[in-house]
Tab-separated table of C-alpha atoms in Angstrom:
chain	number	residue	atom	x	y	z
D	1	MET	CA	137.863	64.137	41.326
D	2	GLU	CA	140.439	66.489	40.731
D	3	ASN	CA	141.934	65.833	44.309
D	4	GLN	CA	142.021	62.377	43.810
D	5	THR	CA	143.859	62.513	40.355
D	6	LYS	CA	146.541	65.019	42.474
D	7	ARG	CA	146.753	62.380	45.340
D	8	SER	CA	147.457	59.585	42.719
D	9	ASN	CA	150.047	61.504	40.953
D	10	GLU	CA	151.590	62.411	44.464
D	11	ILE	CA	151.792	58.796	45.188
D	12	GLY	CA	153.250	57.816	42.037
D	13	ALA	CA	155.899	60.659	42.423
D	14	VAL	CA	156.965	59.408	45.882
D	15	ARG	CA	157.043	55.888	44.575
D	16	ALA	CA	159.342	56.826	41.708
D	17	LEU	CA	161.533	58.744	44.052
D	18	GLN	CA	161.753	55.652	46.268
D	19	ILE	CA	162.671	53.663	43.215
D	20	TYR	CA	165.422	56.133	42.516
D	21	VAL	CA	167.031	55.883	45.781
D	22	LEU	CA	166.790	52.105	45.704
D	23	VAL	CA	168.419	51.754	42.297
D	24	THR	CA	171.110	54.362	43.129
D	25	ILE	CA	171.986	52.971	46.457
D	26	VAL	CA	172.238	49.247	44.734
D	27	LEU	CA	174.489	50.751	42.116
D	28	ALA	CA	176.726	52.466	44.735
D	29	LEU	CA	177.016	49.195	46.824
D	30	ILE	CA	177.875	47.342	43.600
D	31	ILE	CA	180.779	50.168	43.029
D	32	LEU	CA	182.089	49.943	46.434
D	33	TYR	CA	182.104	46.002	46.468
D	34	GLY	CA	184.048	46.179	43.011
D	35	SER	CA	186.359	48.859	44.340
D	36	PHE	CA	187.179	47.025	47.418
D	37	GLN	CA	187.484	43.637	45.628
D	38	GLN	CA	190.293	45.080	43.398
D	39	THR	CA	192.324	46.216	46.286
D	40	ASN	CA	192.238	42.963	48.139
D	41	SER	CA	195.765	41.756	49.155
D	42	GLY	CA	197.140	39.042	51.085
D	43	THR	CA	198.166	35.944	49.119
D	44	LEU	CA	201.564	36.081	47.548
D	45	SER	CA	202.243	35.685	44.009
D	46	GLY	CA	206.127	35.461	44.406
D	47	GLU	CA	207.747	36.878	41.413
D	48	ILE	CA	210.717	38.862	42.058
D	49	TYR	CA	212.611	40.949	39.537
D	50	LEU	CA	215.843	42.510	40.460
D	51	ARG	CA	218.077	45.125	38.330
D	52	HIS	CA	221.266	42.981	38.127
D	53	ASN	CA	219.721	39.363	38.443
D	54	THR	CA	216.080	38.099	37.852
D	55	VAL	CA	214.836	35.569	40.189
D	56	GLU	CA	211.563	34.187	39.005
D	57	MET	CA	209.801	32.051	41.716
D	58	GLY	CA	206.789	29.762	41.184
D	59	GLY	CA	203.443	31.108	42.779
D	60	TYR	CA	203.260	29.928	46.444
I	1	MET	CA	158.921	70.029	78.349
I	2	ASN	CA	156.251	72.135	77.179
I	3	PRO	CA	152.932	71.330	79.169
I	4	SER	CA	150.671	72.761	76.852
I	5	LEU	CA	151.575	70.091	74.154
I	6	PRO	CA	149.147	67.030	74.046
I	7	LEU	CA	150.254	64.226	75.998
I	8	SER	CA	150.676	61.972	72.984
I	9	THR	CA	153.166	64.110	71.042
I	10	ARG	CA	155.613	64.148	74.078
I	11	PRO	CA	157.362	60.832	73.691
I	12	ARG	CA	157.397	61.033	69.903
I	13	GLN	CA	159.241	64.337	70.274
I	14	THR	CA	161.645	63.062	72.770
I	15	HIS	CA	162.318	60.216	70.481
I	16	GLN	CA	162.778	62.484	67.417
I	17	ARG	CA	165.165	64.796	69.387
I	18	ARG	CA	167.265	61.762	70.506
I	19	LEU	CA	167.251	59.892	67.269
I	20	PRO	CA	169.907	61.994	65.538
I	21	TRP	CA	172.154	61.620	68.606
I	22	LEU	CA	171.830	58.086	68.769
I	23	GLU	CA	172.425	57.790	64.933
I	24	SER	CA	175.501	60.002	65.393
I	25	VAL	CA	176.904	58.098	68.130
I	26	LEU	CA	176.219	54.704	66.422
I	27	ALA	CA	177.938	56.156	63.421
I	28	ALA	CA	180.933	57.447	65.362
I	29	LEU	CA	181.404	54.126	67.103
I	30	ILE	CA	181.298	52.117	63.711
I	31	ILE	CA	183.894	54.464	62.012
I	32	LEU	CA	186.115	54.507	65.113
I	33	GLY	CA	185.817	50.608	65.139
I	34	ALA	CA	187.003	50.607	61.374
I	35	TRP	CA	189.894	52.763	62.154
I	36	VAL	CA	191.080	50.752	64.925
I	37	TYR	CA	190.559	47.607	62.913
I	38	GLY	CA	192.493	49.222	59.756
I	39	PHE	CA	195.108	50.479	62.358
I	40	LEU	CA	195.954	47.027	63.557
I	41	ASN	CA	195.549	45.114	60.429
I	42	THR	CA	197.268	47.078	57.662
I	43	ARG	CA	200.549	46.671	56.069
I	44	SER	CA	201.477	43.423	57.611
I	45	PRO	CA	202.187	41.480	54.472
I	46	VAL	CA	204.342	44.245	52.733
I	47	GLY	CA	206.959	45.182	55.290
I	48	PRO	CA	208.614	41.591	55.405
I	49	LEU	CA	208.956	41.529	51.706
I	50	VAL	CA	210.941	44.688	51.363
I	51	PRO	CA	214.387	42.645	51.335
I	52	ASN	CA	213.186	40.753	48.198
I	53	VAL	CA	213.086	44.069	46.279
I	54	LEU	CA	216.212	45.815	47.950
I	55	PRO	CA	218.773	42.820	48.663
I	56	GLY	CA	221.014	43.469	51.484
I	57	THR	CA	218.192	44.853	53.704
I	58	GLN	CA	218.871	44.287	57.320
I	59	ARG	CA	216.359	46.588	58.750
I	60	VAL	CA	212.919	47.999	57.591
I	61	GLU	CA	211.162	51.267	58.767
I	62	ALA	CA	207.842	51.834	58.004
I	63	ASN	CA	206.469	55.457	57.404
I	64	GLY	CA	202.850	55.284	56.197
I	65	GLU	CA	202.874	53.753	52.882
I	66	ILE	CA	206.438	53.945	52.423
I	67	PHE	CA	209.100	51.497	53.589
I	68	THR	CA	212.804	52.496	54.092
I	69	ALA	CA	215.305	49.933	53.844
I	70	TYR	CA	218.650	49.953	55.783
I	71	ASN	CA	221.870	47.884	55.425
I	72	ALA	CA	224.009	46.313	58.030
I	73	GLU	CA	225.845	49.543	58.534
I	74	ASP	CA	222.420	51.332	58.970
I	75	GLN	CA	222.717	53.162	55.775
I	76	VAL	CA	219.522	53.724	53.647
I	77	LEU	CA	219.644	51.243	51.067
I	78	GLY	CA	216.549	52.275	49.199
I	79	TYR	CA	212.801	52.758	49.527
I	80	ALA	CA	209.758	50.543	48.728
I	81	ALA	CA	206.220	51.066	48.181
I	82	ALA	CA	203.383	48.937	46.953
I	83	ALA	CA	200.588	49.738	44.739
I	84	ASP	CA	197.980	48.178	42.591
I	85	ALA	CA	195.959	48.893	39.148
I	86	THR	CA	193.458	46.764	37.399
I	87	GLY	CA	193.926	45.029	34.109
I	88	TYR	CA	191.445	43.246	31.898
I	89	GLY	CA	190.609	40.490	34.331
I	90	GLY	CA	191.726	41.821	37.779
I	91	PRO	CA	194.236	43.696	40.030
I	92	ILE	CA	198.034	43.458	39.837
I	93	TYR	CA	199.629	44.364	43.246
I	94	LEU	CA	203.232	45.069	42.953
I	95	LEU	CA	206.143	46.144	45.331
I	96	VAL	CA	208.682	48.381	43.859
I	97	GLY	CA	212.137	49.015	45.593
I	98	ILE	CA	213.961	52.234	44.519
I	99	ASP	CA	217.482	53.115	45.492
I	100	PRO	CA	218.588	56.501	46.802
I	101	ASN	CA	219.302	57.654	43.396
I	102	GLY	CA	215.626	57.203	42.208
I	103	GLU	CA	216.424	54.059	40.180
I	104	ILE	CA	214.039	51.048	40.293
I	105	ALA	CA	216.037	48.282	41.816
I	106	GLY	CA	213.681	45.526	42.185
I	107	ILE	CA	209.962	44.861	41.808
I	108	GLN	CA	207.840	41.921	43.463
I	109	VAL	CA	204.397	40.844	42.067
I	110	ILE	CA	202.571	40.317	45.306
I	111	GLU	CA	199.375	39.371	43.975
I	112	GLN	CA	197.882	39.381	40.267
I	113	ARG	CA	194.508	38.323	39.287
I	114	GLU	CA	195.016	39.022	35.758
I	115	THR	CA	193.470	36.827	32.984
I	116	PRO	CA	196.057	34.092	32.796
I	117	GLY	CA	196.496	34.315	29.050
I	118	PHE	CA	197.188	38.275	29.135
I	119	TYR	CA	199.581	37.846	32.199
I	120	ALA	CA	201.518	35.031	30.626
I	121	LEU	CA	202.196	37.398	27.527
I	122	LEU	CA	203.742	40.007	29.916
I	123	SER	CA	205.963	37.287	31.474
I	124	ASP	CA	206.888	35.883	28.032
I	125	ARG	CA	207.994	39.445	26.838
I	126	LYS	CA	209.999	40.155	29.981
I	127	PHE	CA	207.885	43.210	30.249
I	128	ILE	CA	208.299	44.130	34.008
I	129	GLN	CA	212.106	43.659	33.728
I	130	GLY	CA	211.803	46.586	31.225
I	131	PHE	CA	211.124	48.887	34.184
I	132	LEU	CA	214.255	47.925	36.301
I	133	GLY	CA	216.918	50.700	36.335
I	134	LYS	CA	214.574	53.393	35.098
I	135	THR	CA	214.445	56.486	37.303
I	136	THR	CA	211.209	57.495	39.038
I	137	ASP	CA	210.772	60.725	37.198
I	138	GLN	CA	209.959	59.161	34.144
I	139	PRO	CA	206.180	58.969	33.215
I	140	PHE	CA	205.961	55.220	32.656
I	141	MET	CA	203.283	55.632	30.193
I	142	LEU	CA	202.763	53.065	27.356
I	143	GLY	CA	203.711	54.412	24.126
I	144	GLN	CA	205.984	56.960	25.687
I	145	ASP	CA	208.641	55.466	27.596
I	146	VAL	CA	207.294	51.943	27.640
I	147	ASP	CA	206.581	49.799	25.020
I	148	SER	CA	203.088	48.296	24.744
I	149	ILE	CA	202.524	44.673	24.543
I	150	SER	CA	200.303	43.753	21.575
I	151	GLY	CA	197.520	41.720	22.751
I	152	ALA	CA	197.834	42.541	26.349
I	153	THR	CA	197.552	46.213	26.546
I	154	LEU	CA	195.353	46.588	29.153
I	155	SER	CA	197.384	44.263	31.323
I	156	ALA	CA	200.713	46.100	30.461
I	157	GLY	CA	199.057	49.688	31.386
I	158	ALA	CA	198.045	47.945	34.758
I	159	VAL	CA	201.740	47.142	35.572
I	160	ALA	CA	202.862	50.445	34.271
I	161	GLU	CA	200.215	52.217	36.328
I	162	ALA	CA	201.008	50.188	39.587
I	163	ILE	CA	204.654	51.047	39.222
I	164	ARG	CA	203.991	54.722	38.324
I	165	ASN	CA	201.787	54.829	41.528
I	166	ALA	CA	204.320	53.088	43.793
I	167	SER	CA	206.998	55.380	42.461
I	168	GLU	CA	205.103	58.455	42.905
I	169	LYS	CA	204.366	57.505	46.650
I	170	ILE	CA	208.175	57.105	47.021
I	171	ASN	CA	209.049	60.216	45.375
I	172	THR	CA	206.644	62.513	47.083
I	173	GLY	CA	207.249	60.640	50.401
I	174	ALA	CA	210.873	59.751	50.792
I	175	LEU	CA	213.196	60.988	47.830
I	176	GLN	CA	211.932	64.617	48.396
I	177	PRO	CA	210.774	64.726	51.896
I	178	THR	CA	212.190	68.021	52.925
I	179	ALA	CA	211.869	70.500	50.030
I	180	PRO	CA	209.173	70.072	47.419
I	181	PRO	CA	208.676	73.216	45.765
I	182	ILE	CA	205.490	75.038	47.187
I	183	ARG	CA	202.913	74.851	44.236
I	184	PHE	CA	200.376	77.879	44.162
I	185	GLY	CA	198.811	78.147	40.768
I	186	LEU	CA	195.482	78.431	38.972
I	187	PRO	CA	193.567	75.669	41.206
I	188	GLU	CA	194.667	77.476	44.452
I	189	ILE	CA	193.662	80.946	43.096
I	190	ALA	CA	190.255	79.749	41.831
I	191	LEU	CA	189.628	77.900	45.154
I	192	LEU	CA	190.329	81.095	46.912
I	193	ALA	CA	188.110	83.109	44.735
I	194	LEU	CA	185.378	80.502	45.113
I	195	PHE	CA	185.686	80.643	48.918
I	196	ALA	CA	185.652	84.385	48.898
I	197	GLY	CA	182.610	84.517	46.436
I	198	SER	CA	180.741	82.143	48.629
I	199	LEU	CA	181.500	84.033	51.741
I	200	THR	CA	180.363	87.427	50.169
I	201	LEU	CA	177.050	85.860	48.548
I	202	PRO	CA	174.854	86.336	51.427
I	203	ARG	CA	175.754	90.088	51.700
I	204	PHE	CA	174.108	90.709	48.335
I	205	ARG	CA	170.632	92.215	49.035
I	206	ASN	CA	169.802	92.534	45.462
I	207	THR	CA	168.209	89.308	44.320
I	208	ARG	CA	169.421	89.701	40.614
I	209	SER	CA	173.166	90.497	41.656
I	210	ARG	CA	172.969	87.218	43.988
I	211	LYS	CA	171.834	84.829	41.382
I	212	ILE	CA	174.427	86.192	38.917
I	213	LEU	CA	177.040	85.582	41.578
I	214	HIS	CA	175.458	82.352	42.529
I	215	TRP	CA	175.782	80.912	38.791
I	216	ALA	CA	179.265	82.430	38.382
I	217	LEU	CA	180.365	80.496	41.346
I	218	LEU	CA	178.593	77.300	40.288
I	219	LEU	CA	180.041	77.607	36.709
I	220	THR	CA	183.458	78.432	37.798
I	221	GLY	CA	183.361	75.223	40.208
I	222	MET	CA	181.943	73.184	37.634
I	223	ALA	CA	184.680	74.100	35.095
I	224	VAL	CA	187.745	74.562	37.271
I	225	LEU	CA	187.230	71.901	40.058
I	226	GLY	CA	185.434	69.507	37.860
I	227	PHE	CA	186.481	69.372	34.307
I	228	VAL	CA	189.957	71.169	34.188
I	229	LEU	CA	191.200	69.616	37.619
I	230	ASN	CA	188.737	66.630	38.189
I	231	GLN	CA	189.243	67.309	41.897
I	232	PRO	CA	186.004	67.835	43.679
I	233	LEU	CA	185.732	67.239	47.299
I	234	THR	CA	184.804	63.380	47.737
I	235	LEU	CA	184.428	60.988	50.336
I	236	ALA	CA	188.159	59.561	49.593
I	237	ASN	CA	189.382	63.116	50.866
I	238	PHE	CA	187.560	62.644	54.185
I	239	ALA	CA	188.725	59.103	54.506
I	240	SER	CA	192.324	59.936	53.737
I	241	LEU	CA	192.042	62.739	56.320
I	242	LEU	CA	190.929	60.173	59.023
I	243	ALA	CA	193.343	57.367	57.854
I	244	GLY	CA	196.285	59.748	58.330
I	245	TYR	CA	197.170	59.874	54.656
I	246	TRP	CA	197.959	63.325	54.479
I	247	PRO	CA	199.905	64.584	51.242
I	248	THR	CA	202.959	66.945	51.523
I	249	TRP	CA	201.390	70.396	51.942
I	250	GLN	CA	204.031	72.173	49.634
I	251	ASP	CA	202.845	70.316	46.505
I	252	HIS	CA	198.968	69.732	47.567
I	253	LEU	CA	197.979	73.084	48.811
I	254	TYR	CA	194.870	72.707	47.125
I	255	TRP	CA	193.879	69.458	49.141
I	256	TYR	CA	194.661	71.364	52.250
I	257	MET	CA	192.743	74.595	51.154
I	258	LEU	CA	189.663	72.640	50.019
I	259	LEU	CA	189.251	70.472	53.186
I	260	GLY	CA	190.280	72.855	55.725
I	261	GLY	CA	188.132	75.583	54.091
I	262	VAL	CA	185.190	73.653	53.970
I	263	ILE	CA	185.467	71.934	57.299
I	264	GLY	CA	186.852	75.140	59.043
I	265	LEU	CA	184.026	77.325	57.780
I	266	ALA	CA	181.603	74.764	58.678
I	267	VAL	CA	182.849	74.538	62.195
I	268	LEU	CA	183.375	78.464	62.529
I	269	GLN	CA	180.421	79.793	60.710
I	270	GLY	CA	178.095	76.843	60.854
I	271	LYS	CA	177.719	76.966	57.175
I	272	ASN	CA	178.132	74.410	54.226
I	273	ILE	CA	179.458	76.830	51.698
I	274	TYR	CA	180.744	74.015	49.309
I	275	CYS	CA	177.591	71.810	48.286
I	276	PHE	CA	175.258	74.597	47.091
I	277	ASN	CA	177.820	77.011	45.878
I	278	PHE	CA	180.619	75.560	44.024
I	279	CYS	CA	180.340	71.768	44.036
I	280	PRO	CA	181.013	70.989	40.405
I	281	PHE	CA	178.578	67.862	40.423
I	282	GLY	CA	176.018	69.796	42.074
I	283	ALA	CA	176.510	72.490	39.249
I	284	VAL	CA	175.893	69.920	36.764
I	285	GLN	CA	172.760	68.715	38.353
I	286	GLU	CA	171.455	72.392	38.718
I	287	CYS	CA	172.283	73.110	35.217
I	288	LEU	CA	170.378	70.120	33.804
I	289	GLY	CA	167.388	70.813	36.431
I	290	ARG	CA	167.484	74.546	35.118
I	291	MET	CA	167.073	73.376	31.621
I	292	SER	CA	163.880	71.405	32.258
I	293	ASP	CA	162.692	73.726	34.949
I	294	ALA	CA	162.829	70.907	37.729
I	295	LYS	CA	162.146	71.612	41.333
I	296	PRO	CA	163.540	70.107	44.537
I	297	PHE	CA	161.379	67.054	45.339
I	298	LEU	CA	161.397	66.593	49.265
I	299	PRO	CA	158.011	65.082	50.094
I	300	ARG	CA	157.229	65.467	53.955
I	301	GLY	CA	158.101	62.464	56.063
I	302	VAL	CA	159.220	60.380	53.075
I	303	TYR	CA	162.267	62.807	52.634
I	304	ARG	CA	163.328	62.052	56.373
I	305	GLN	CA	163.012	58.237	56.126
I	306	LEU	CA	165.046	58.228	52.607
I	307	ARG	CA	167.669	60.371	54.162
I	308	TRP	CA	168.617	57.358	56.121
I	309	ALA	CA	170.030	55.622	53.028
I	310	PRO	CA	172.704	58.057	51.880
I	311	ARG	CA	173.714	58.414	55.558
I	312	TRP	CA	174.249	54.704	56.382
I	313	LEU	CA	175.891	54.283	53.044
I	314	ALA	CA	178.392	57.051	53.502
I	315	VAL	CA	178.985	55.403	57.136
I	316	LEU	CA	179.554	51.972	55.483
I	317	ALA	CA	181.893	53.579	52.681
I	318	LEU	CA	183.962	55.297	55.222
I	319	ALA	CA	184.207	52.379	57.528
I	320	LEU	CA	185.385	50.126	54.757
I	321	GLY	CA	187.857	52.787	53.518
I	322	LEU	CA	189.256	53.332	57.071
I	323	ALA	CA	189.235	49.446	57.950
I	324	PHE	CA	190.940	48.272	54.926
I	325	ARG	CA	193.200	51.596	54.746
I	326	GLN	CA	191.965	52.233	50.921
I	327	PRO	CA	190.510	55.681	51.058
I	328	GLY	CA	190.242	55.758	47.192
I	329	ALA	CA	188.096	52.770	47.166
I	330	ALA	CA	185.456	54.246	49.537
I	331	SER	CA	184.531	56.718	47.120
I	332	PHE	CA	181.565	55.712	44.963
I	333	GLU	CA	180.403	59.133	43.485
I	334	PRO	CA	180.262	59.323	39.997
I	335	PHE	CA	182.325	62.536	39.845
I	336	GLY	CA	185.465	61.110	38.299
I	337	THR	CA	183.257	59.098	35.557
I	338	LEU	CA	181.869	62.548	34.479
I	339	PHE	CA	184.936	64.930	34.799
I	340	SER	CA	187.372	62.459	33.401
I	341	PHE	CA	185.102	60.247	31.046
I	342	SER	CA	186.472	56.934	32.346
I	343	ALA	CA	185.081	54.229	34.642
I	344	GLY	CA	183.595	50.945	34.565
I	345	PHE	CA	180.117	50.070	33.714
I	346	PHE	CA	178.477	50.281	36.956
I	347	PRO	CA	179.716	53.885	37.788
I	348	TRP	CA	178.531	54.863	34.150
I	349	MET	CA	175.227	53.583	34.861
I	350	LEU	CA	174.912	55.471	38.081
I	351	LEU	CA	175.996	58.702	36.331
I	352	VAL	CA	173.335	58.133	33.654
I	353	PHE	CA	170.603	57.627	36.183
I	354	VAL	CA	171.650	60.543	38.044
I	355	LEU	CA	171.799	62.875	35.284
I	356	PHE	CA	168.608	61.637	34.130
I	357	ALA	CA	166.975	62.133	37.349
I	358	SER	CA	168.198	65.601	37.348
I	359	LEU	CA	166.016	66.479	34.225
I	360	ILE	CA	163.022	65.591	36.434
I	361	THR	CA	163.985	66.874	39.969
I	362	MET	CA	166.463	69.292	41.285
I	363	ARG	CA	170.064	67.765	42.599
I	364	PRO	CA	168.790	64.359	43.171
I	365	PHE	CA	172.114	63.098	44.054
I	366	CYS	CA	172.806	65.958	46.616
I	367	TYR	CA	169.764	65.292	48.346
I	368	TYR	CA	169.535	61.479	48.020
I	369	LEU	CA	172.882	59.895	47.782
I	370	CYS	CA	175.893	62.212	48.129
I	371	PRO	CA	178.233	61.180	51.214
I	372	VAL	CA	179.895	64.541	51.111
I	373	GLY	CA	176.499	66.072	51.999
I	374	VAL	CA	176.086	63.707	54.746
I	375	ILE	CA	179.548	64.422	56.268
I	376	MET	CA	179.238	68.115	56.019
I	377	ASP	CA	175.512	67.404	57.649
I	378	PHE	CA	177.120	65.528	60.389
I	379	ILE	CA	179.904	68.042	61.121
I	380	LEU	CA	177.301	70.819	61.384
I	381	PHE	CA	175.172	68.839	63.556
I	382	ILE	CA	177.911	68.062	65.928
I	383	ARG	CA	178.945	71.775	65.902
I	384	ASN	CA	175.551	73.039	66.543
I	385	GLN	CA	175.042	70.351	69.523
I	386	VAL	CA	178.324	71.557	71.073
I	387	LYS	CA	177.512	75.207	70.667
I	388	ARG	CA	174.041	74.531	72.278
I	389	ILE	CA	175.280	72.667	75.377
I	390	TRP	CA	177.940	75.102	75.752
I	391	ARG	CA	175.177	78.116	75.685
I	392	THR	CA	173.182	76.083	78.286
I	393	LYS	CA	176.039	75.658	80.395
I	394	GLN	CA	176.940	79.535	80.214
I	395	ASN	CA	173.224	80.362	81.079
I	396	ALA	CA	172.907	77.989	83.881
I	397	PRO	CA	172.639	79.473	87.191
I	398	MET	CA	175.798	79.111	89.290
I	399	LYS	CA	175.428	76.678	92.322
């Protein structure tokens, strides 16, 4: 009976550990996705500001 | 092969011996592929835009992230660098042109994904124009040298931050390229002391003395590298190293000492002296674990399986950082969240989750998620394999 309880506790602890790893991995992936999405570059907004004369171009 | 072993265990052992090799080779290939992709695909949109912020430019020379503009007489007209920062609804990505005197000559908004209403407020108040003519040695901080925009504080802060970041790149990389002062102060001294303490730790035979030194190292690392400097070793450091974004050594001695010291000692001595001796985040976890008398939980078999997750997560993050040449974005660790108390919702969630788990089991982040530990394990694995092969060759009979 005692052994069975011990075994059951062990299984529960391992399951909790697996859930912990899964949740942290998912959170880390979300953080990574957010970081790289923020640093996306490519399309031009087109506004140019110069010291002596400011040229404002519409987005293209 | 040992003939005394049961036949059934032989293929399994061979498989288990080969697996780390296969895993390492595959990881190295992915990282190499990402590096090549990043090398071939970076900087392309920014270089041609330099004449927009430095009118009169005839030729542009790229040096890492900094662009040098030359006029028709081939004289330096100025420098340009791009940087981004996140406002309320998205990033604002700017190209900043600076003349040789260090004054901002032009700014181009390359891309912005800010909430339209907030961004419109900046345009209406001519916020970006206010930076023109300012010198790069100014802090560009809202409320100090830059007036805030009521109703769009975060957007204004993002523009100021992007301009500050771009200016800093040019300041350190182009305007003062030859003689920045050598900075050797408290951070470097503390780091040397931590290395020295970690190296002498195994020499202590007395358990009590060893414990005292161990805790002294941990608490110093947590206080200095963590809460005071907020400069622990992160995945971003390794990504920067591989991407070739090396800062000037004179004013970044700390960066070189930390990376060089940890990697160098791993290669020379075969020891990871950072993670369990003075990693500030490890120290925080260990403190919490001691408070609740937590023990490491590494169930046989399961631990080996679960170790795959952080390994491949580290490979993914490193590969993304190299492919997009964004080393900083590769860092998903919650170190900055804890030591600077600033981050988004998900980093806070990860931090709270890890700290709570630290009360139940010892150093859960170190064993099951940390990419720095994964990289150190990889370096030690390669080092030990090379050493083994070398020894085997040395002991092989001459033909």
